[in-house]
Every structure is written in C-alpha cells, then in structure tokens.
DNA sequence: CGACGATTTGACAGGGCTCAAATCCTGTGG
DNA sequence: CCACAGGATTTGAGCCCTGTCAAATCGTCG
C-alpha cells in the first residue's frame, strides 16, 4: 500500500517522539509506518477505547486527538491519571499483564493506529532500537505518573493547575502542536478538574485566578501562556521528568 | 561461592514475587540468585540509595526492609510516590533513561542486592521468562502508581489511609510477610502522611478514627486488621491492580 | 535521668467542596 | 436567521475537611 502525503504527516508525531528516545533506522521507521497506516482507526470524542478489566490484544498509537487514562470509584468519582497526546502509545506492553487496570478514553475526536500484539512483537523483535524506544516511552509514562502523584498529593490548587498547563504545553511542543506560546486546549474544565483532583467549581475559580494574575489566557479552546517562567514558578514545575531531550 | 541457608531464605521473596509474574526455570533462578548473593548490600534507615538527577548504573533488588520512592518540592514538601517491599526491584530498567526522576530511600534498615547494568542485561538477555518477569514488575509498578493517583486525587482522608493499609497488607502477603490478619508496620506516621498526601496531624487523627471504628489496631509498629472486608469497603479497595495472581 | 523523636491533643483558620442557580456557548431544527 | 436545548462556564453562599501552629505526652535509647 503506497502512502499518501496526508498519511505521512499523520504519523510524523510518532517518529518525532520515538526519535527523541532512541534514534531509529530508516528501515524501522518504514516498517512501523507501514504497520500504522494499515491499522488506522477513527474515534469520536468521549469514547472508551478500552476499559478497566478488558484483556489487551493490541497496541494503539495515537496520531491525532487527545486521550486520557482514567480510573473511577464505585460511586462515580473519576480521576484522570494521565493524558495521551498525538505521537504517544497506549499500552505498548500492557498485553504482558492479563487485563487493563484502568480505562482509556478519547477526550476529542481522534485518529490512531491499531497494531496487533503479534505484529508489534515482531516489529520490536527485529529492531532493538525500536523496542527500546517503546520501552522508554513506558518508562517516561511511569515518571509522569510519579510527578502526578506529587501534584495531587502536595501541590495546592493553583500550583496544580499551573503545573498541568506547563506539562501539557511541554508535552505538545516536541510533536509540533504548540505555536509560540500558545496551544490548543480542546478539553473541558470538567476534564481538567478530574486531572487535578479538584471539583469543577474550584478548578474554574483557580483558572480565573491564573487569568487574573496575567500568566495565562484560556479562551476559545486555546491556552496562551503569557509568561512561561512565571507559570513554571507558580507551578514549581521542572520539566526534566518528561525526558524531552535526546538521551546520553 | 556456595550459598548458605540464610542467603537462600533471604532471596526467597524475590522468587516468590517473580514467579507470580512469570514461571522461572531452575537455571534462571540459579543465575539470578548467584548474582544477587554476590552483590549483597546493607543500608541503615533513612538512607538515600539513589537521588533524583543521579545516573543509573545498576539494578537493586530488595531482600529485606521497607524502602520508598519519593519526590520533593523546592520548599521541602515531600510526597512518597510508592513503597518498595522485600522481593521487589528498584529501577529494573531505569538505566534506559538518562537520570533518576525521583529518589529512593530506606525507611527501615534494609538488605538489598546490587547488580550491575551489564550483568543484569546479560541475565535477562539469556532468559526470556526472567526478562518478562522484570518487565511485568515494572508494569505492575505503573499500575500501582495509577492507583495512587486516584487515591491522592479522589479519596478522602479516611478512605486514603484505609486504602494504604489494604495495599500494604496485600503487597506483603505474597512474600510471606503477613501473619494471619496482621503485619509489621515499621514506618512512622510522618511517612504514612507523606504517602497519603496528608499532614501528620490529620493522618494521626484519621488513624485514630480507623481505630475507633474497630477496623484496625495499630500499635507497637504492628498493624492488625480486625475486619479486612470492612477495611476494604471503607477504602473502596479492589486489589486487581496489584496483579497478585499468576497470569493467564 | 535526660534528650530527642514520635505520637497525640487543642484551637483556629482557610482552602476547597457542595448545592444551586445564572449565564454563556454551540449546534440544531424550523 | 432565529429559537431552543443541552452542555460548559461562571457566580454565590455556606460549610466542613484538612492544614497550621503550638504544646503536651509518650517512648526509646544512651
């Protein structure tokens, strides 16, 4: 199957990301690209791609749209435990365990590539750098998860929300989804509340406080960071856990 | 080097744990045991084994004692993001990234085995089940981290502390460190506070509330769970994320 | 016995939640 | 093009959960 230009630009975020973690050979890129284009899928907003308790039989690579990992309590309380942005992989290795411990849902319309477990294992078996790149992704995810723990456990509301904005911005940047000091912010305040462990009402008031301080503008599904250093200070944000730069 | 009986019993928790994740061959067990016994180390309580920002050049397997992963904010606020119990591995694959994003410290005196990166990679290269077992450990850690996110973000103090006790108990059980409905609890309330994102004062009051409800006894560094089902209900605890049982 | 850390208690303040309602936005159908 | 519906955002009021500060008590170890 020949690749169209639009397919190429669609899969580009994936390689941008993986390349930061491990330099990939042209062959590896070709094989992965081919596998992804064959498994292209679309989903609307608010769809569960996979739910807690489901067995895992494939790997999904997000090409466009925002997704989240979340868990819920019996009484409906929901916590978004991480976001998944274009170029990132859900569950690169989740099939090693028996079932999902959490759910994955789209927050916006999304395009992703679904690769069967067998095919994914063949790909990573044949190319060590590719395998390591995917493992590094999992490890970075782990690090993000830890940062979220301190965010939820030890930062106050204003710091938490500021930190969320810093993280989103820095994670979107390497895949080319920021524009100077602004980026798209296609999720609802409800989603932000569930990501920061706050109530919607208080999240809203906290966002207004950040607006009033002049650090950000959040309007029309767009986030503008007027003062990145200021926002970082307010958030006690230090991006090293994101492993944004080429490793040693 | 012939192994003494005491060495054997020391490394037993490691194999109990790994065997749940992947059945290991006698050869793999032998090689790993040998590597561990060669790298035995001791640490006192409250020692950092490795700190945020440090490069990683070895893998540590905990044989006895309790450790924690933690992060701190500039102003000193600390969040324990996970515990490490006997039989568990710190950083099985952290060397794939450049530096530690968090610190690891002992909460009690501890014995652990330090295996160089090269040796660890040789071991896991030669035995696929062993490699997968270690990867599964990392994935389970990931799942625990996610559960902590919902604990910190969406459970109230009483639920959080109850959940912490449930998790500790269930993680100690498979390595034989529980005794009926009780287990050792060698950490301070300060540590529990930093693990649950509460202040020490409020943690203390919450523990008293759990005591008053008759669900637990916590005294003399020992936790007795009088009513495990009741404690689980109070915690909204569901242990599946711990992957305690043999997979597929 | 003294010292120091851990636990506990008290008093008080405030950050964040809940409930409720108003307003704004967006997409849809007439 | 306008009316309307439903969701998202915003505002208000009141309360309570949790944090802070300070001091007392308990425990342990030298």
Coordinates of C-alpha atoms (C1' of nucleotides) in Angstrom, one line a residue:
Chain A
X1 CA 0.0 0.0 0.0
X2 CA 1.6 3.3 -1.1
X3 CA 1.5 6.0 1.5
X4 CA -0.3 9.2 0.7
X5 CA 1.2 12.5 1.7
X6 CA -1.5 13.0 4.3
X7 CA -0.7 9.7 5.9
X8 CA 2.9 10.7 6.2
X9 CA 2.1 13.9 8.0
X10 CA -0.3 12.0 10.2
X11 CA 2.4 9.6 11.5
X12 CA 5.1 12.2 11.9
X13 CA 4.4 12.9 15.6
X14 CA 5.1 9.3 16.4
X15 CA 8.6 9.4 14.9
X16 CA 9.4 12.8 16.4
X17 CA 8.7 11.3 19.8
X18 CA 10.3 8.0 19.4
X19 CA 13.4 9.6 17.9
X20 CA 14.0 11.6 21.0
X21 CA 14.0 8.4 23.0
X22 CA 16.1 6.3 20.5
X23 CA 17.4 7.2 17.1
X24 CA 15.5 4.9 14.6
X25 CA 16.8 3.5 11.4
X26 CA 15.1 4.2 8.2
X27 CA 14.1 0.5 8.0
X28 CA 12.5 0.6 11.4
X29 CA 10.6 3.7 10.6
X30 CA 9.4 2.3 7.3
X31 CA 8.1 -0.9 8.9
X32 CA 6.4 0.9 11.7
X33 CA 4.9 3.4 9.4
X34 CA 3.5 0.7 7.2
X35 CA 2.0 -1.2 10.2
X36 CA 0.4 2.0 11.4
X37 CA -1.1 3.0 8.1
X38 CA -2.6 -0.4 7.8
X39 CA -4.3 -0.2 11.1
X40 CA -5.7 3.4 11.0
X41 CA -8.8 3.9 13.1
X42 CA -11.0 6.8 14.0
X43 CA -13.0 7.5 17.2
X44 CA -15.4 10.2 18.2
X45 CA -15.0 12.2 21.4
X46 CA -15.8 10.6 24.7
X47 CA -15.4 7.0 23.5
X48 CA -13.8 4.4 25.6
X49 CA -11.1 2.6 23.5
X50 CA -10.6 0.0 26.2
X51 CA -11.9 -0.4 29.7
X52 CA -10.7 -1.5 33.1
X53 CA -10.8 -5.3 33.2
X54 CA -10.5 -5.8 29.4
X55 CA -7.9 -8.1 28.1
X56 CA -5.3 -6.4 25.9
X57 CA -4.5 -7.8 22.4
X58 CA -3.2 -4.8 20.5
X59 CA -1.1 -1.7 20.7
X60 CA -2.6 1.7 19.9
X61 CA -0.5 4.6 18.7
X62 CA -2.3 8.0 18.8
X63 CA -1.9 10.1 15.7
X64 CA -4.2 12.9 16.4
X65 CA -6.5 14.0 19.2
X66 CA -6.3 13.9 23.0
X67 CA -7.0 10.8 25.0
X68 CA -6.8 10.1 28.7
X69 CA -6.2 7.2 31.1
X70 CA -8.7 7.3 33.9
X71 CA -10.0 5.2 36.8
X72 CA -13.3 5.6 38.6
X73 CA -14.5 4.7 42.1
X74 CA -17.8 2.8 42.6
X75 CA -19.7 5.9 43.4
X76 CA -18.6 7.6 40.2
X77 CA -15.7 9.8 41.3
X78 CA -13.3 9.9 38.4
X79 CA -9.6 10.6 38.3
X80 CA -7.8 11.2 35.0
X81 CA -4.4 9.7 35.8
X82 CA -2.6 10.7 32.6
X83 CA -3.2 12.2 29.2
X84 CA -2.2 10.6 25.9
X85 CA -1.1 13.0 23.2
X86 CA -0.5 12.6 19.5
X87 CA 2.6 10.5 18.9
X88 CA 2.2 8.6 22.1
X89 CA 1.4 4.9 22.5
X90 CA -1.2 3.4 24.7
X91 CA -0.3 0.1 26.3
X92 CA 2.8 -0.6 24.3
X93 CA 3.3 -3.5 26.7
X94 CA 0.1 -3.8 28.6
X95 CA -0.5 -7.2 27.0
X96 CA 2.2 -8.7 29.2
X97 CA -0.2 -8.4 32.1
X98 CA -3.6 -10.0 32.0
X99 CA -6.1 -7.2 31.9
X100 CA -6.3 -3.4 32.0
X101 CA -6.2 -1.8 35.4
X102 CA -7.6 1.4 34.0
X103 CA -9.6 2.7 31.1
X104 CA -8.6 4.8 28.1
X105 CA -11.0 7.2 26.5
X106 CA -10.9 9.9 23.9
X107 CA -11.4 13.5 25.0
X108 CA -11.7 14.7 21.5
X109 CA -12.2 13.1 18.1
X110 CA -9.0 11.0 17.5
X111 CA -7.1 9.0 14.9
X112 CA -5.0 6.2 16.0
X113 CA -3.3 3.1 14.6
X114 CA -4.1 -0.3 16.0
X115 CA -1.3 -2.9 15.7
X116 CA -1.9 -6.4 16.8
X117 CA 0.2 -7.8 19.6
X118 CA 1.8 -10.4 17.3
X119 CA 2.8 -7.8 14.7
X120 CA 4.0 -5.4 17.4
X121 CA 6.2 -8.1 18.9
X122 CA 7.6 -9.0 15.5
X123 CA 8.5 -5.3 14.9
X124 CA 10.2 -4.8 18.2
X125 CA 11.9 -8.2 18.0
X126 CA 13.5 -7.4 14.7
X127 CA 14.7 -3.9 15.7
X128 CA 16.3 -3.3 19.0
X129 CA 16.3 0.5 18.9
X130 CA 12.6 0.4 18.1
X131 CA 11.9 -1.9 21.0
X132 CA 14.0 0.3 23.4
X133 CA 12.2 3.4 22.2
X134 CA 8.8 1.9 23.1
X135 CA 10.2 0.7 26.4
X136 CA 11.5 4.2 27.1
X137 CA 8.0 5.6 26.4
X138 CA 6.6 3.3 29.0
X139 CA 9.3 4.4 31.5
X140 CA 8.6 8.1 30.8
X141 CA 5.0 7.4 31.3
X142 CA 5.9 6.0 34.7
X143 CA 7.9 9.1 35.5
X144 CA 4.9 11.3 34.5
X145 CA 2.7 9.2 36.8
X146 CA 5.0 9.9 39.7
X147 CA 5.0 13.6 39.0
X148 CA 1.2 13.4 39.1
X149 CA 1.4 11.8 42.5
X150 CA 3.2 14.7 44.0
X151 CA 1.0 17.1 42.1
X152 CA -2.1 15.6 43.6
X153 CA -0.6 14.9 47.0
X154 CA 1.4 18.0 47.7
X155 CA 0.6 20.9 45.5
X156 CA -2.2 23.3 46.3
X157 CA -4.9 24.1 43.7
X158 CA -3.2 27.0 42.0
X159 CA 0.1 25.1 41.7
X160 CA -1.6 22.0 40.4
X161 CA -3.4 23.7 37.6
X162 CA -0.4 25.7 36.7
X163 CA 1.6 22.5 36.6
X164 CA -1.0 20.8 34.4
X165 CA -0.7 23.6 31.9
X166 CA 3.1 23.5 31.9
X167 CA 3.1 19.8 31.4
X168 CA 0.5 19.8 28.6
X169 CA 2.4 22.6 26.9
X170 CA 5.8 20.9 27.2
X171 CA 4.4 17.6 26.0
X172 CA 2.8 19.1 23.0
X173 CA 5.8 21.1 22.0
X174 CA 8.1 18.3 20.7
X175 CA 5.3 17.0 18.4
X176 CA 4.8 20.4 16.9
X177 CA 1.4 21.1 18.4
X178 CA 2.3 24.4 20.0
X179 CA 2.5 27.7 18.3
X180 CA 4.9 30.0 20.0
X181 CA 3.5 30.4 23.5
X182 CA 0.1 29.0 22.8
X183 CA -1.5 25.7 22.2
X184 CA -4.9 24.1 21.6
X185 CA -6.8 23.2 24.7
X186 CA -9.7 21.1 23.5
X187 CA -10.8 19.6 26.8
X188 CA -13.5 20.8 29.2
X189 CA -12.9 22.2 32.7
X190 CA -14.5 19.0 33.9
X191 CA -11.6 17.1 32.4
X192 CA -9.1 19.4 33.9
X193 CA -10.8 19.1 37.3
X194 CA -10.6 15.3 37.1
X195 CA -6.9 15.5 36.1
X196 CA -6.0 17.8 39.0
X197 CA -8.2 16.1 41.7
X198 CA -10.3 19.3 42.1
X199 CA -14.0 20.0 41.8
X200 CA -15.1 21.7 38.6
X201 CA -16.2 24.8 40.6
X202 CA -12.9 25.1 42.3
X203 CA -11.0 24.4 39.1
X204 CA -12.9 27.2 37.4
X205 CA -12.0 29.6 40.2
X206 CA -8.4 28.6 40.0
X207 CA -8.2 29.1 36.3
X208 CA -9.7 32.6 36.8
X209 CA -7.0 33.3 39.4
X210 CA -4.4 32.3 36.9
X211 CA -6.0 34.5 34.3
X212 CA -6.2 37.4 36.8
X213 CA -2.5 37.1 37.5
X214 CA -1.8 37.6 33.9
X215 CA 0.1 34.4 33.5
X216 CA -2.3 32.8 31.0
X217 CA -5.2 33.3 28.7
X218 CA -7.6 30.4 28.3
X219 CA -10.4 31.1 25.9
X220 CA -12.0 29.6 22.8
X221 CA -10.3 26.2 23.5
X222 CA -6.9 27.9 23.3
X223 CA -4.3 28.3 26.0
X224 CA -1.9 31.2 25.7
X225 CA 1.0 31.3 28.2
X226 CA 1.9 34.9 28.6
X227 CA 4.8 34.2 31.0
X228 CA 6.2 30.7 30.8
X229 CA 8.8 31.4 33.5
X230 CA 6.2 32.9 35.8
X231 CA 3.9 29.9 35.2
X232 CA 6.7 27.5 35.9
X233 CA 7.5 29.3 39.2
X234 CA 3.9 29.3 40.2
X235 CA 3.7 25.6 39.4
X236 CA 7.0 24.5 40.9
X237 CA 7.5 22.9 37.5
X238 CA 10.7 21.3 36.4
X239 CA 10.4 19.5 33.1
X240 CA 13.3 17.0 33.5
X241 CA 10.9 14.1 34.3
X242 CA 9.5 14.4 30.8
X243 CA 12.8 13.4 29.2
X244 CA 12.3 15.8 26.4
X245 CA 15.8 15.7 25.1
X246 CA 17.9 13.1 23.3
X247 CA 19.4 10.7 25.8
X248 CA 23.1 10.5 26.6
Chain B
X1 CA 30.5 -19.3 46.1
X2 CA 28.3 -21.8 47.9
X3 CA 25.1 -20.3 49.2
X4 CA 24.4 -20.5 52.9
X5 CA 21.0 -21.4 54.2
X6 CA 20.5 -17.8 55.4
X7 CA 21.2 -16.4 52.0
X8 CA 18.7 -18.7 50.5
X9 CA 15.9 -17.6 52.8
X10 CA 16.9 -14.0 52.2
X11 CA 16.4 -14.2 48.4
X12 CA 13.2 -16.2 48.6
X13 CA 10.8 -13.3 48.5
X14 CA 12.3 -12.3 45.2
X15 CA 11.5 -15.6 43.6
X16 CA 8.0 -15.7 45.2
X17 CA 7.3 -12.4 43.5
X18 CA 8.8 -13.0 40.1
X19 CA 7.2 -16.5 39.9
X20 CA 3.8 -15.0 40.1
X21 CA 4.6 -12.8 37.1
X22 CA 6.3 -15.5 35.1
X23 CA 7.3 -19.1 35.9
X24 CA 11.0 -19.2 36.1
X25 CA 13.3 -22.1 35.2
X26 CA 15.7 -23.5 37.7
X27 CA 18.6 -22.2 35.7
X28 CA 17.3 -18.7 35.7
X29 CA 16.7 -18.8 39.4
X30 CA 20.1 -20.1 40.0
X31 CA 21.8 -17.4 37.9
X32 CA 19.8 -14.6 39.4
X33 CA 20.3 -16.0 42.9
X34 CA 24.1 -16.1 42.4
X35 CA 24.2 -12.6 41.0
X36 CA 22.2 -11.3 44.0
X37 CA 24.3 -13.0 46.6
X38 CA 27.4 -11.6 45.1
X39 CA 26.1 -8.1 45.3
X40 CA 24.6 -8.1 48.8
X41 CA 24.5 -4.7 50.5
X42 CA 23.2 -3.3 53.7
X43 CA 21.8 0.1 54.5
X44 CA 20.6 1.9 57.6
X45 CA 17.2 3.5 58.0
X46 CA 16.7 6.8 56.3
X47 CA 19.4 6.5 53.7
X48 CA 19.1 7.6 50.1
X49 CA 20.1 4.8 47.8
X50 CA 19.9 7.0 44.8
X51 CA 18.7 10.5 44.3
X52 CA 16.8 12.5 41.8
X53 CA 19.1 13.5 39.0
X54 CA 21.6 10.7 39.6
X55 CA 22.6 8.5 36.6
X56 CA 21.6 4.8 37.0
X57 CA 24.1 2.1 36.5
X58 CA 22.8 -0.8 38.5
X59 CA 19.7 -2.6 39.5
X60 CA 18.8 -3.1 43.1
X61 CA 16.7 -6.0 44.4
X62 CA 15.3 -5.5 47.9
X63 CA 15.7 -8.6 50.1
X64 CA 14.6 -7.1 53.5
X65 CA 13.4 -3.8 54.8
X66 CA 11.0 -1.2 53.5
X67 CA 12.0 1.5 51.0
X68 CA 10.2 4.3 49.3
X69 CA 10.3 6.3 46.1
X70 CA 9.8 9.9 46.8
X71 CA 9.9 13.4 45.2
X72 CA 10.3 16.7 46.9
X73 CA 9.3 20.2 46.0
X74 CA 11.8 23.1 46.4
X75 CA 10.2 24.2 49.6
X76 CA 10.6 20.8 51.2
X77 CA 7.2 19.3 50.7
X78 CA 7.7 15.6 50.2
X79 CA 5.5 13.0 48.5
X80 CA 6.2 9.3 48.8
X81 CA 5.0 8.1 45.5
X82 CA 5.4 4.4 46.1
X83 CA 6.8 1.8 48.6
X84 CA 9.3 -0.9 47.7
X85 CA 8.9 -4.1 49.7
X86 CA 11.1 -7.1 50.0
X87 CA 11.3 -9.1 46.8
X88 CA 10.7 -6.0 44.7
X89 CA 13.2 -4.4 42.3
X90 CA 14.1 -0.8 42.1
X91 CA 14.8 0.6 38.7
X92 CA 14.9 -2.7 36.8
X93 CA 15.1 -0.6 33.7
X94 CA 15.7 2.9 34.8
X95 CA 19.1 2.8 33.2
X96 CA 17.3 3.0 29.8
X97 CA 16.6 6.7 30.7
X98 CA 19.4 9.1 31.5
X99 CA 18.9 10.0 35.1
X100 CA 16.5 9.3 38.0
X101 CA 13.4 11.4 38.1
X102 CA 12.9 10.6 41.8
X103 CA 14.8 9.4 44.8
X104 CA 14.8 6.1 46.6
X105 CA 15.4 5.9 50.3
X106 CA 15.2 3.3 53.0
X107 CA 12.5 3.7 55.6
X108 CA 14.0 0.9 57.8
X109 CA 17.3 -0.9 57.8
X110 CA 17.5 -2.9 54.6
X111 CA 19.4 -5.6 52.8
X112 CA 19.5 -5.5 49.0
X113 CA 21.4 -7.0 46.1
X114 CA 23.1 -4.6 43.7
X115 CA 23.5 -6.0 40.2
X116 CA 25.4 -4.1 37.6
X117 CA 23.6 -3.0 34.5
X118 CA 25.8 -5.2 32.3
X119 CA 25.2 -8.2 34.4
X120 CA 21.5 -7.6 34.6
X121 CA 21.3 -7.2 30.8
X122 CA 23.2 -10.4 30.3
X123 CA 20.8 -12.3 32.7
X124 CA 17.7 -11.0 31.0
X125 CA 19.1 -11.4 27.6
X126 CA 19.7 -15.1 28.2
X127 CA 16.4 -15.9 29.8
X128 CA 13.2 -14.6 28.2
X129 CA 10.9 -15.5 31.1
X130 CA 13.2 -13.7 33.5
X131 CA 13.3 -10.6 31.3
X132 CA 9.5 -10.7 31.1
X133 CA 9.1 -11.1 34.8
X134 CA 11.1 -8.0 35.4
X135 CA 9.2 -6.1 32.8
X136 CA 6.0 -7.2 34.4
X137 CA 7.2 -5.9 37.7
X138 CA 7.7 -2.5 36.1
X139 CA 4.3 -2.6 34.6
X140 CA 2.7 -3.6 37.9
X141 CA 4.5 -0.7 39.5
X142 CA 3.0 1.5 36.8
X143 CA -0.5 0.2 37.7
X144 CA 0.2 0.9 41.4
X145 CA 1.3 4.4 40.5
X146 CA -2.0 5.0 38.8
X147 CA -4.0 3.7 41.8
X148 CA -2.1 6.1 43.9
X149 CA -3.2 8.9 41.6
X150 CA -6.8 8.2 42.3
X151 CA -6.1 7.7 45.9
X152 CA -4.5 11.1 46.2
X153 CA -6.9 12.8 43.9
X154 CA -10.3 11.4 44.7
X155 CA -10.4 9.6 48.0
X156 CA -11.0 11.5 51.3
X157 CA -8.6 11.1 54.2
X158 CA -10.2 8.1 55.8
X159 CA -10.5 6.2 52.5
X160 CA -6.9 7.1 51.6
X161 CA -5.4 5.7 54.8
X162 CA -7.6 2.6 54.7
X163 CA -6.5 2.1 51.2
X164 CA -2.9 2.5 52.1
X165 CA -3.3 -0.2 54.8
X166 CA -5.1 -2.5 52.4
X167 CA -2.4 -2.1 49.8
X168 CA 0.5 -2.6 52.2
X169 CA -1.1 -5.7 53.6
X170 CA -1.8 -7.3 50.2
X171 CA 1.6 -6.5 48.9
X172 CA 3.3 -8.0 51.9
X173 CA 1.2 -11.2 51.9
X174 CA 2.6 -12.9 48.8
X175 CA 6.1 -12.6 50.1
X176 CA 5.1 -14.2 53.4
X177 CA 5.5 -11.0 55.5
X178 CA 2.0 -11.1 57.0
X179 CA 0.8 -13.2 59.8
X180 CA -2.9 -14.0 59.6
X181 CA -4.5 -10.6 59.7
X182 CA -1.5 -8.7 61.0
X183 CA 1.7 -7.4 59.6
X184 CA 4.7 -5.3 60.6
X185 CA 4.3 -1.6 60.2
X186 CA 7.8 -0.2 60.7
X187 CA 7.3 3.3 59.3
X188 CA 6.4 6.5 61.1
X189 CA 3.1 8.3 60.8
X190 CA 5.2 11.0 59.1
X191 CA 5.9 8.5 56.3
X192 CA 2.3 7.5 56.1
X193 CA 1.3 11.2 55.9
X194 CA 3.7 11.7 53.0
X195 CA 2.4 8.7 51.2
X196 CA -1.3 9.8 51.5
X197 CA -0.7 13.4 50.9
X198 CA -2.0 14.4 54.3
X199 CA -0.4 16.4 57.2
X200 CA 0.9 14.4 60.1
X201 CA -1.6 15.8 62.4
X202 CA -4.5 14.9 60.2
X203 CA -3.1 11.5 59.4
X204 CA -2.9 10.8 63.1
X205 CA -6.5 11.8 63.6
X206 CA -7.5 9.6 60.7
X207 CA -5.7 6.6 62.1
X208 CA -7.5 7.2 65.4
X209 CA -10.8 7.2 63.6
X210 CA -10.0 3.9 62.0
X211 CA -9.0 2.6 65.4
X212 CA -12.2 3.8 66.9
X213 CA -14.3 2.2 64.2
X214 CA -12.7 -1.1 65.3
X215 CA -11.4 -1.9 61.8
X216 CA -7.7 -1.9 62.7
X217 CA -5.3 -1.9 65.6
X218 CA -2.1 0.0 65.0
X219 CA 0.3 -0.3 67.9
X220 CA 3.9 -1.2 68.6
X221 CA 4.8 -1.0 64.9
X222 CA 2.2 -3.6 64.2
X223 CA -0.9 -3.4 62.1
X224 CA -3.8 -5.7 62.9
X225 CA -6.7 -5.7 60.5
X226 CA -9.7 -6.8 62.5
X227 CA -12.1 -6.7 59.6
X228 CA -10.5 -6.9 56.2
X229 CA -13.7 -6.7 54.3
X230 CA -14.8 -3.7 56.4
X231 CA -11.5 -2.0 55.7
X232 CA -11.7 -2.7 52.0
X233 CA -15.2 -1.2 51.9
X234 CA -14.1 1.8 53.8
X235 CA -11.2 2.2 51.3
X236 CA -13.1 1.4 48.1
X237 CA -10.2 -1.1 47.7
X238 CA -10.1 -3.6 44.9
X239 CA -6.8 -5.5 44.6
X240 CA -6.8 -6.4 41.0
X241 CA -4.4 -3.7 40.0
X242 CA -1.7 -5.5 42.1
X243 CA -1.7 -8.5 39.8
X244 CA -1.4 -10.8 42.7
X245 CA -2.2 -14.0 40.9
X246 CA -0.5 -16.0 38.3
X247 CA -1.2 -14.6 34.9
X248 CA -3.2 -16.3 32.1
Chain C
dC1 C1' 17.7 10.5 84.2
dG2 C1' 17.8 13.4 80.1
dA3 C1' 17.2 14.0 75.3
dC4 C1' 15.1 13.6 71.2
dG5 C1' 12.0 11.8 68.1
dA6 C1' 7.2 10.1 67.5
dT7 C1' 2.5 10.5 68.7
dT8 C1' -1.3 13.0 70.4
dT9 C1' -4.2 16.9 71.7
dG10 C1' -6.3 21.6 71.2
dA11 C1' -7.5 25.7 68.9
dC12 C1' -8.2 28.0 65.0
dA13 C1' -8.2 29.4 60.1
dG14 C1' -8.9 28.7 55.4
dG15 C1' -8.8 26.1 51.2
dG16 C1' -11.6 23.5 48.7
dC17 C1' -16.3 21.1 48.3
dT18 C1' -21.3 21.1 47.8
dC19 C1' -25.6 22.8 46.3
dA20 C1' -28.0 25.8 43.5
dA21 C1' -28.8 28.9 40.0
dA22 C1' -27.5 32.1 36.4
dT23 C1' -25.1 32.9 32.2
dC24 C1' -22.7 31.7 28.2
dC25 C1' -21.9 28.8 24.0
dT26 C1' -22.7 25.8 20.4
dG27 C1' -25.1 23.1 17.4
dT28 C1' -29.6 22.0 15.5
dG29 C1' -34.1 22.5 13.6
dG30 C1' -37.7 25.3 12.0
Chain D
dC1 C1' -31.9 33.9 10.5
dC2 C1' -33.9 32.9 14.9
dA3 C1' -35.5 29.9 18.7
dC4 C1' -34.3 26.4 21.6
dA5 C1' -31.9 22.7 24.0
dG6 C1' -28.2 21.0 26.4
dG7 C1' -23.8 21.3 27.8
dA8 C1' -20.0 24.3 29.6
dT9 C1' -18.7 28.0 32.4
dT10 C1' -19.4 31.2 36.0
dT11 C1' -21.1 33.0 40.4
dG12 C1' -22.9 32.9 45.2
dA13 C1' -23.4 31.1 49.8
dG14 C1' -22.3 28.2 53.4
dC15 C1' -19.9 24.6 55.5
dC16 C1' -16.6 21.2 56.7
dC17 C1' -12.5 18.8 55.9
dT18 C1' -7.9 19.4 56.4
dG19 C1' -3.8 22.3 57.3
dT20 C1' -1.1 25.1 60.6
dC21 C1' 0.8 26.3 64.9
dA22 C1' 1.8 25.1 69.5
dA23 C1' 2.2 22.4 73.2
dA24 C1' 1.8 18.2 75.9
dT25 C1' 2.6 13.4 76.3
dC26 C1' 4.7 9.1 75.3
dG27 C1' 8.6 6.0 74.1
dT28 C1' 13.2 4.8 73.4
dC29 C1' 17.8 4.8 73.8
dG30 C1' 22.2 6.2 75.6

